[in-house]
Structures are given as structure tokens and as C-alpha cells.
PDB file of C-alpha atoms in Angstrom:
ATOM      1  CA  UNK A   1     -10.813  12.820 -33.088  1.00  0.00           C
ATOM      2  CA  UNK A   2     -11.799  10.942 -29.268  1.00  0.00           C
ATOM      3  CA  UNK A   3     -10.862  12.548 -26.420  1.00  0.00           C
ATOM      4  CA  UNK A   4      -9.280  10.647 -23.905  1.00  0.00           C
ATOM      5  CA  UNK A   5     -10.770   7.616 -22.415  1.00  0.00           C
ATOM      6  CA  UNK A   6     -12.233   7.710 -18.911  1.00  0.00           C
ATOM      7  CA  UNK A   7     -10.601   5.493 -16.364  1.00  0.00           C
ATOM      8  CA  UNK A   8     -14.307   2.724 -16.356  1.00  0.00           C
ATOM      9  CA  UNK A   9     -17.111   2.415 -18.305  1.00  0.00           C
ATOM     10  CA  UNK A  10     -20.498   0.208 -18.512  1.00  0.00           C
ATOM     11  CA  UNK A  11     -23.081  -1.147 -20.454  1.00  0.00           C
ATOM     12  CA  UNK A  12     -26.145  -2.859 -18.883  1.00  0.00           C
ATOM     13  CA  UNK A  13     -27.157  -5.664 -21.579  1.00  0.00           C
ATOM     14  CA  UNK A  14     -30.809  -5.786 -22.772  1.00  0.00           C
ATOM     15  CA  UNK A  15     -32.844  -7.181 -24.694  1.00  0.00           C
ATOM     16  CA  UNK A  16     -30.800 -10.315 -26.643  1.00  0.00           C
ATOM     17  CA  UNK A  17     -29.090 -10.924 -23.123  1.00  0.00           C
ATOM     18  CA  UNK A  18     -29.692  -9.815 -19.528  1.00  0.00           C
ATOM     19  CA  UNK A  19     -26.602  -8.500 -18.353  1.00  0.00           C
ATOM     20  CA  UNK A  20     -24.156  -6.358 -17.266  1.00  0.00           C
ATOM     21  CA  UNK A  21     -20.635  -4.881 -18.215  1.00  0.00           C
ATOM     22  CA  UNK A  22     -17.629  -2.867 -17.045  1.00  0.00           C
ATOM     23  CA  UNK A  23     -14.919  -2.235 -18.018  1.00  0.00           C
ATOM     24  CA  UNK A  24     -11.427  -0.307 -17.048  1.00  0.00           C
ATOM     25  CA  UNK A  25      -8.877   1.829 -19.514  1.00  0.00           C
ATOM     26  CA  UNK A  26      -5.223   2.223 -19.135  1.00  0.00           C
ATOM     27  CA  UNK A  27      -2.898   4.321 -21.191  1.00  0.00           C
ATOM     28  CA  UNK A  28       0.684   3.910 -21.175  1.00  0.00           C
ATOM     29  CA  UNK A  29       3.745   3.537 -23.746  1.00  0.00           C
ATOM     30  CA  UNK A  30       2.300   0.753 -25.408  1.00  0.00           C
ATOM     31  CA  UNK A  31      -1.170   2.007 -26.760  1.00  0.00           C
ATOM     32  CA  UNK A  32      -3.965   0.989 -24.369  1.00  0.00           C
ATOM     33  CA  UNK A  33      -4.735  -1.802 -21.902  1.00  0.00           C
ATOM     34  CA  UNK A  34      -8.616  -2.408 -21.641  1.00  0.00           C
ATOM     35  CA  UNK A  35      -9.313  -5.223 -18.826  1.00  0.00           C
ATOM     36  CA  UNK A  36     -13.472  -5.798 -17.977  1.00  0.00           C
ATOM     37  CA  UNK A  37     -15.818  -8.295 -17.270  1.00  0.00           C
ATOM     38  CA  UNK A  38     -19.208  -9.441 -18.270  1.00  0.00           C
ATOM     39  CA  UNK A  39     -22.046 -11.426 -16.849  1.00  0.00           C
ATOM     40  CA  UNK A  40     -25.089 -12.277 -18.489  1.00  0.00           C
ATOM     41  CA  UNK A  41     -28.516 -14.755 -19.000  1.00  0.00           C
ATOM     42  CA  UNK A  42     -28.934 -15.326 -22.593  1.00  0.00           C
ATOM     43  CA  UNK A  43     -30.899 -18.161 -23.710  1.00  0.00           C
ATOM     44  CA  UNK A  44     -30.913 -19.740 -20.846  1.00  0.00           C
ATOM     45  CA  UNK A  45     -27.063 -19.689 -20.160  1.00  0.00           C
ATOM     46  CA  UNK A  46     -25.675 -18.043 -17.267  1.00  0.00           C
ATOM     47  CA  UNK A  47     -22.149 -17.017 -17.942  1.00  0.00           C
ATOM     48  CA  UNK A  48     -19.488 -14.740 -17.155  1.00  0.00           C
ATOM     49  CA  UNK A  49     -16.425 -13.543 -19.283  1.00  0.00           C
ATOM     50  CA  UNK A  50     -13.308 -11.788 -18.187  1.00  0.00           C
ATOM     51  CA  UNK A  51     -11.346  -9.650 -20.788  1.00  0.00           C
ATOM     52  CA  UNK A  52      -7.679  -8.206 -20.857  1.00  0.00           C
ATOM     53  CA  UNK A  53      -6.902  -6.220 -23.889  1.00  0.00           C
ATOM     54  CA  UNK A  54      -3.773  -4.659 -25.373  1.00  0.00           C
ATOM     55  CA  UNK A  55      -4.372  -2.099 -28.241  1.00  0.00           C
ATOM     56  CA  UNK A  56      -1.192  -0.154 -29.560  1.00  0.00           C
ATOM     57  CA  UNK A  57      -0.817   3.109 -30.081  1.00  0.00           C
ATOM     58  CA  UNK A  58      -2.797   2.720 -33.960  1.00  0.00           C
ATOM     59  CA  UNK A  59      -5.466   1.089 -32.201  1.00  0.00           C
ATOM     60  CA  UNK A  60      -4.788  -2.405 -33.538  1.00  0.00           C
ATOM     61  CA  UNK A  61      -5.560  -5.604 -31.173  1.00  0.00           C
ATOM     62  CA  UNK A  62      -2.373  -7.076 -30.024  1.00  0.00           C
ATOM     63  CA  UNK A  63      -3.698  -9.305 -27.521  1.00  0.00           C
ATOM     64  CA  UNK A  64      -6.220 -10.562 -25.674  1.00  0.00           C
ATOM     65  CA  UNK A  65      -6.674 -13.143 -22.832  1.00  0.00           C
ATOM     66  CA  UNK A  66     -10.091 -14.234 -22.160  1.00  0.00           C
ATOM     67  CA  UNK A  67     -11.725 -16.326 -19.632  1.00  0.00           C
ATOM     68  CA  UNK A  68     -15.244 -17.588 -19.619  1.00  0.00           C
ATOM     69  CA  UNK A  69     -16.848 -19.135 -16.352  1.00  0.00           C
ATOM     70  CA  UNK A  70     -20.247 -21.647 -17.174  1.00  0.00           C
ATOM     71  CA  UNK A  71     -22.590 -23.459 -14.939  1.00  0.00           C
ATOM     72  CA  UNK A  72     -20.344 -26.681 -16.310  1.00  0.00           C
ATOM     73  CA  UNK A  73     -16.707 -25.680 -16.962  1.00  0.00           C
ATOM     74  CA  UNK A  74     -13.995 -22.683 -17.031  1.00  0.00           C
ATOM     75  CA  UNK A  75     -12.551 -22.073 -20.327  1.00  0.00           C
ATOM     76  CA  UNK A  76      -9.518 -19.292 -21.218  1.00  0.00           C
ATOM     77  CA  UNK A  77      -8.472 -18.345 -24.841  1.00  0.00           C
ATOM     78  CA  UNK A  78      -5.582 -16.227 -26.041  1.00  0.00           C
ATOM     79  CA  UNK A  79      -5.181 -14.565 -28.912  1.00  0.00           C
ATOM     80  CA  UNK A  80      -1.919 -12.102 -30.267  1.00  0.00           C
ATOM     81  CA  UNK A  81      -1.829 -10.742 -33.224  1.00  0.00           C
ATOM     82  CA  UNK A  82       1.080  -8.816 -35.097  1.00  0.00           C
ATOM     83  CA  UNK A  83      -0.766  -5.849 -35.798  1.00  0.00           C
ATOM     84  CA  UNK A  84      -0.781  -6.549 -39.269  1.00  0.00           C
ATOM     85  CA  UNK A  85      -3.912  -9.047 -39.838  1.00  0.00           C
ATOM     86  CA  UNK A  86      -1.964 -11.962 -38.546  1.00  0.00           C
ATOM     87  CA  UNK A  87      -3.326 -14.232 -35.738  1.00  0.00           C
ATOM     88  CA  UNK A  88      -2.570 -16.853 -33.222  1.00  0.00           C
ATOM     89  CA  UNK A  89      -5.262 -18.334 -30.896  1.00  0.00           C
ATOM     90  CA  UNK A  90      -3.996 -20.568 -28.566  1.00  0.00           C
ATOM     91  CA  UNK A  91      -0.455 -20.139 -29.888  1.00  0.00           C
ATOM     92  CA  UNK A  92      -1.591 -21.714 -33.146  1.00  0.00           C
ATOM     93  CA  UNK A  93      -1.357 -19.590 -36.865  1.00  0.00           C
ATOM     94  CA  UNK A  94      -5.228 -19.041 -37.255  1.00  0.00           C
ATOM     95  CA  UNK A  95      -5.268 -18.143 -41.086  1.00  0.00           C
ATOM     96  CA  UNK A  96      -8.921 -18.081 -41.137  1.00  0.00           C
ATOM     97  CA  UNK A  97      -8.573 -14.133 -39.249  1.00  0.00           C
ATOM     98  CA  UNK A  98      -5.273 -12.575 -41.477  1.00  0.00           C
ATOM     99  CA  UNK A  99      -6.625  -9.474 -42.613  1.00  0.00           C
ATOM    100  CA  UNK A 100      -8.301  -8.694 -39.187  1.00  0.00           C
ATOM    101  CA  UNK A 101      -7.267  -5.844 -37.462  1.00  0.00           C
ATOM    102  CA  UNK A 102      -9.375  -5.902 -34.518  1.00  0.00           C
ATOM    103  CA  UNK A 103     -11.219  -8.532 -31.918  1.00  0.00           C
ATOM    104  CA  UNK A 104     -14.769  -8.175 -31.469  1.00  0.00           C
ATOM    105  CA  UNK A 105     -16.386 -10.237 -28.392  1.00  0.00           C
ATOM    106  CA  UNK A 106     -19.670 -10.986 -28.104  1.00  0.00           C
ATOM    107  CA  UNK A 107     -20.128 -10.623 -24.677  1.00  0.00           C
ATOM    108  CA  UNK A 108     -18.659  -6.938 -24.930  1.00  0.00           C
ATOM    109  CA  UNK A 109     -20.349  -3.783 -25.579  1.00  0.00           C
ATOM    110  CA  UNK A 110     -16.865  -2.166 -25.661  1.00  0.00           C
ATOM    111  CA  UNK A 111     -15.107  -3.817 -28.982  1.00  0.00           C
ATOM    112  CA  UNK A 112     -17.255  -1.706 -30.850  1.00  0.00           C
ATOM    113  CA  UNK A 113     -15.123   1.206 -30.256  1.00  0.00           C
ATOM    114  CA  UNK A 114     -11.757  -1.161 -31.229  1.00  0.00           C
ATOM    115  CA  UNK A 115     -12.473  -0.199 -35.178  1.00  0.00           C
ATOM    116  CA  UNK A 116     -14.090   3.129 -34.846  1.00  0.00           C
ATOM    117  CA  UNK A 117     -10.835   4.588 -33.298  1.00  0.00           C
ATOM    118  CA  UNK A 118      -8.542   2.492 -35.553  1.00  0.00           C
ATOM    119  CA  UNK A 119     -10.151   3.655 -38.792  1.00  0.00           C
ATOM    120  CA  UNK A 120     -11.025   7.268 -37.564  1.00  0.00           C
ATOM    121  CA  UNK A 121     -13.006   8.020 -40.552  1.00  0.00           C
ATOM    122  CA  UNK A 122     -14.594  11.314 -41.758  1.00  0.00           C
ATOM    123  CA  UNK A 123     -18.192  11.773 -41.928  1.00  0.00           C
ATOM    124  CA  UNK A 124     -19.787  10.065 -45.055  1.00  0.00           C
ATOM    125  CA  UNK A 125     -16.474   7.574 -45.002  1.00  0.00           C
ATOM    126  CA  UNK A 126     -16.991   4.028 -44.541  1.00  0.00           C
ATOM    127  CA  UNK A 127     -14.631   0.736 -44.593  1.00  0.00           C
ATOM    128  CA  UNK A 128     -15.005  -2.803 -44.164  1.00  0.00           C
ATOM    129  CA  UNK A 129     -13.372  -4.179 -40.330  1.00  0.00           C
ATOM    130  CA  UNK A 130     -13.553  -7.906 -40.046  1.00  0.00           C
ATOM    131  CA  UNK A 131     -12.844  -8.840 -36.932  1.00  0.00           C
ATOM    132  CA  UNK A 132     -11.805 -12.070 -34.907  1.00  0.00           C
ATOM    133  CA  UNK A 133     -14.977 -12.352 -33.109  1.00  0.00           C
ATOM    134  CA  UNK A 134     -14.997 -14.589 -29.541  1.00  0.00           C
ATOM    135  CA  UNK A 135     -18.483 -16.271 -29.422  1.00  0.00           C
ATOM    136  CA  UNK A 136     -19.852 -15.648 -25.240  1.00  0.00           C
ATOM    137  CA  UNK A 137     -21.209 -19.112 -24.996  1.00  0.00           C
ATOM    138  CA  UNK A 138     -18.075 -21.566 -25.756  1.00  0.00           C
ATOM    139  CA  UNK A 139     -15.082 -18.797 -26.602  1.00  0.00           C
ATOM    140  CA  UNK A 140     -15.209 -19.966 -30.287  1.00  0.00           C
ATOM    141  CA  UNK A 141     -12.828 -17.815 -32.767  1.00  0.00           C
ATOM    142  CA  UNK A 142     -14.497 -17.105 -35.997  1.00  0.00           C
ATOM    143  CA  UNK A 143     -13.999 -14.141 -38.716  1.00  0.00           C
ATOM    144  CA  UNK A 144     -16.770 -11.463 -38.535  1.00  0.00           C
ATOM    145  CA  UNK A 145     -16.841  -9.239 -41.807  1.00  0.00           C
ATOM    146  CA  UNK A 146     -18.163  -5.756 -40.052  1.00  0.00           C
ATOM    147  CA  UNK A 147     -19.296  -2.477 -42.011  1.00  0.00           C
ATOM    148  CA  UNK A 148     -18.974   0.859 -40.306  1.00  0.00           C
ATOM    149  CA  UNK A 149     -20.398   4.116 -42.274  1.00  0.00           C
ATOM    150  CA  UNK A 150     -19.949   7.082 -40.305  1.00  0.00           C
ATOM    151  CA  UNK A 151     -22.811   9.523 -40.785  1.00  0.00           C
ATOM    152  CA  UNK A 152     -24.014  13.250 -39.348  1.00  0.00           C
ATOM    153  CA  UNK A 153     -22.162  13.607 -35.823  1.00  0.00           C
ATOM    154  CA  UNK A 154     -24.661  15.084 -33.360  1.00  0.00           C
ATOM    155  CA  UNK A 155     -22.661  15.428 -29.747  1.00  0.00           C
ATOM    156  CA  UNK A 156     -20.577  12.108 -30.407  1.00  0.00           C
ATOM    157  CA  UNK A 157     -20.123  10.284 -33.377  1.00  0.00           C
ATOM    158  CA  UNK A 158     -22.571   8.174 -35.292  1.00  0.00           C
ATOM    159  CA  UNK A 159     -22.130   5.577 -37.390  1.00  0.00           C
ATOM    160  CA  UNK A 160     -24.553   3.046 -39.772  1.00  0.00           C
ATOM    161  CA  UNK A 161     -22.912  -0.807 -38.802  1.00  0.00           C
ATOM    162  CA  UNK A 162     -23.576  -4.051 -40.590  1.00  0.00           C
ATOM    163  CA  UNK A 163     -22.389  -7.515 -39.674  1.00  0.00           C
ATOM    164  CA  UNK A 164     -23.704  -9.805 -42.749  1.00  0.00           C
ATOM    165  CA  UNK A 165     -23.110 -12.742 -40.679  1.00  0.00           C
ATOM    166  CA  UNK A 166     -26.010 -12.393 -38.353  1.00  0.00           C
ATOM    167  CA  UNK A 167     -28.305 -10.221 -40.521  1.00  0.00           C
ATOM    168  CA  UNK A 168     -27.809  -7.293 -38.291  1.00  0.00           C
ATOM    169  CA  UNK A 169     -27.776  -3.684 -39.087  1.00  0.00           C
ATOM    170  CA  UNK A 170     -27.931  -0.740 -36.455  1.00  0.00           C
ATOM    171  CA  UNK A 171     -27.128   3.181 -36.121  1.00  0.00           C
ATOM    172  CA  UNK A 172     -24.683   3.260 -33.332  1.00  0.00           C
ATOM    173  CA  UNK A 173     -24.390   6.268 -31.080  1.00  0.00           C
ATOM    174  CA  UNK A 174     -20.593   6.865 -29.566  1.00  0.00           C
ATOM    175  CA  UNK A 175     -19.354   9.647 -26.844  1.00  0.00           C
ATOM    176  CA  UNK A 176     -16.523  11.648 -27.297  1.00  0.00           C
ATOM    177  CA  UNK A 177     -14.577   9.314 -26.169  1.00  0.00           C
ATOM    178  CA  UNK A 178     -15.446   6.730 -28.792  1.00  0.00           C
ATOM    179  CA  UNK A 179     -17.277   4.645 -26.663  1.00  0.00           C
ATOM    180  CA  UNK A 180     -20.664   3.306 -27.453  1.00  0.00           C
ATOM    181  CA  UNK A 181     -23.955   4.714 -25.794  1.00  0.00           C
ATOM    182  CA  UNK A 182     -26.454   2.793 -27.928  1.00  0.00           C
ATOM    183  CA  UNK A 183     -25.929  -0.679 -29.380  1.00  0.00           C
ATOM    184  CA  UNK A 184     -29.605  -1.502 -30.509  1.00  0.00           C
ATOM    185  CA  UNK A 185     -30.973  -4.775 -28.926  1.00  0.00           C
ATOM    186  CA  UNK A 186     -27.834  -5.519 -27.313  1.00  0.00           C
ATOM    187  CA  UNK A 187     -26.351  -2.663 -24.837  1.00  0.00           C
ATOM    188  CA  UNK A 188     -26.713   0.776 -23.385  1.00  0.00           C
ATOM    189  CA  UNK A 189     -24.509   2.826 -21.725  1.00  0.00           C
ATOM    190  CA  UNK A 190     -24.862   2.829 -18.024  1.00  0.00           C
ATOM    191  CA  UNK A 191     -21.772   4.523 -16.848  1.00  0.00           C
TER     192      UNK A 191
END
């Protein structure tokens, strides 16, 4: 069990990016409302992505408007889902995500924490979290399959994560709030 969110966080970006994030929590009757921003160099690109979230009260992506500024264009993207696993990007069925219960950008340190709250599992539990994932560079929608073991706790939670797609396995470190400290080669907490 999290305690309650604080009202901002941020990551600074390192090492596949240079960059920086923050990001502000709301509670209210709904679930959550998560809005933040991120700017960042990575590969040469210079971009910038604004986020508004909506996560009910299980934790599940609703929504989620998102707006990315480039050296050559503006572009925005919204996605709703039903709760269930069933998405719309742009207004259109995106069949490609059913079965995802959670959006994962890549320009956020933050959607880490969508699944670990959602599936609030027990030490030496794991489970499989696909996610709609929002590429930084062109706000692309693809499916990400995700793996989150949770493992020995030591003042937060901690948890062994695998995303097959990119080759990419980590131990992630989380506060009592369930929000990330470490994300190896990508983030760390700042605030």
C-alpha cells in the first residue's frame, strides 16, 4: 500500500536523454489527475511534451491528452480508454492496445508508477502490464508488453521490470508513494 501522492514531483533525465521532468498530482472523485511536462535532447532532437492524465479510482488510464512541441512542428494526441483494455487514439477504435490497462510515455519518468499502483502486488508477485506506449519523438501509439516482479522492499518498493520490445531490463526503486526514484539509464528522482 502507497501513501498519498505529493502535490509535484521530478525526474532529471540522464543518460539516454538530457532532460528534465515535473510533474503535478490531483485527487478528487474521479481517481487522479496527473498533468506534467517534459523537455529533453535525445539524439539530437530537442523536444518538449506536455501530459494531462486521468487515472480512476483502480488506477486504470482513462485519458490522456498529449502535446509534443519540435524544432519543425506541434503535434497533440488523445487517447480514452474504457478502463477495460479498450482504446481510442484520436477518436479512432485502436485494437492493436485492447488488453492495455495503462499508458506508458516515453518522455515520462512518471508512467512507471501507472501499473505498479494498479496491480499492487505482494512481494515475490509479478504480472504482465502492456501498455499503450506514446513514442517522445513523433507521439506514435504502439503496444508495449511490460513485466513487473516485485522483489525485497527496502524503504519503498522494488521491483525487477522488463520491456521485451527494447531489450531492456532494470531493478526499479519506488517511494512510498509509488513513485519512481531510480529508472536505470533513463531518470532519477530530483524532487
Amino acid at each position: 500500500m502507497f501513501t498519498p501522492l505529493p502535490s509535484s514531483a521530478a525526474w532529471l533525465h540522464r543518460e539516454a536523454r538530457i532532460g528534465f521532468e515535473v510533474t503535478y498530482f490531483r485527487d478528487d472523485d474521479r481517481g487522479v489527475f496527473v498533468e506534467g511536462c517534459a523537455t529533453a535532447v535525445e539524439d539530437g532532437l530537442a523536444w518538449a511534451i506536455d501530459y494531462r492524465l486521468r487515472v480512476d479510482g483502480s488506477w486504470h488510464t482513462r485519458s490522456a491528452q498529449i502535446t509534443g512541441r519540435y524544432p519543425d512542428a506541434r503535434r497533440s494526441l488523445t487517447l480514452q480508454s474504457d478502463g477495460l483494455g479498450r482504446w481510442q487514439v484520436d477518436g479512432v477504435h485502436a485494437p492493436e492496445l485492447d488488453g492495455c490497462l495503462d499508458v506508458d510515455l516515453e518522455a515520462s519518468a512518471f508512467t512507471n508508477a501507472l501499473p505498479v499502483h494498479r496491480l499492487d502486488l505482494a512481494v515475490g508477485d509479478a504480472a504482465d502490464a502492456p501498455a499503450a506506449y506514446v513514442r517522445a519523438a513523433d507521439l506514435a501509439v504502439i503496444r508495449l508488453p511490460q513485466h513487473y516482479r516485485r522483489i525485497t522492499d527496502d524503504a519503498g518498493q522494488r521491483y525487477d521490470y522488463s520491456a521485451s520490445l527494447f531489450d531492456y531490463r532494470a531493478r526499479l526503486d519506488y517511494d512510498e508513494s509509488g513513485l519512481i526514484l531510480d529508472y536505470p539509464g533513463l531518470a532519477k528522482r530530483a524532487a
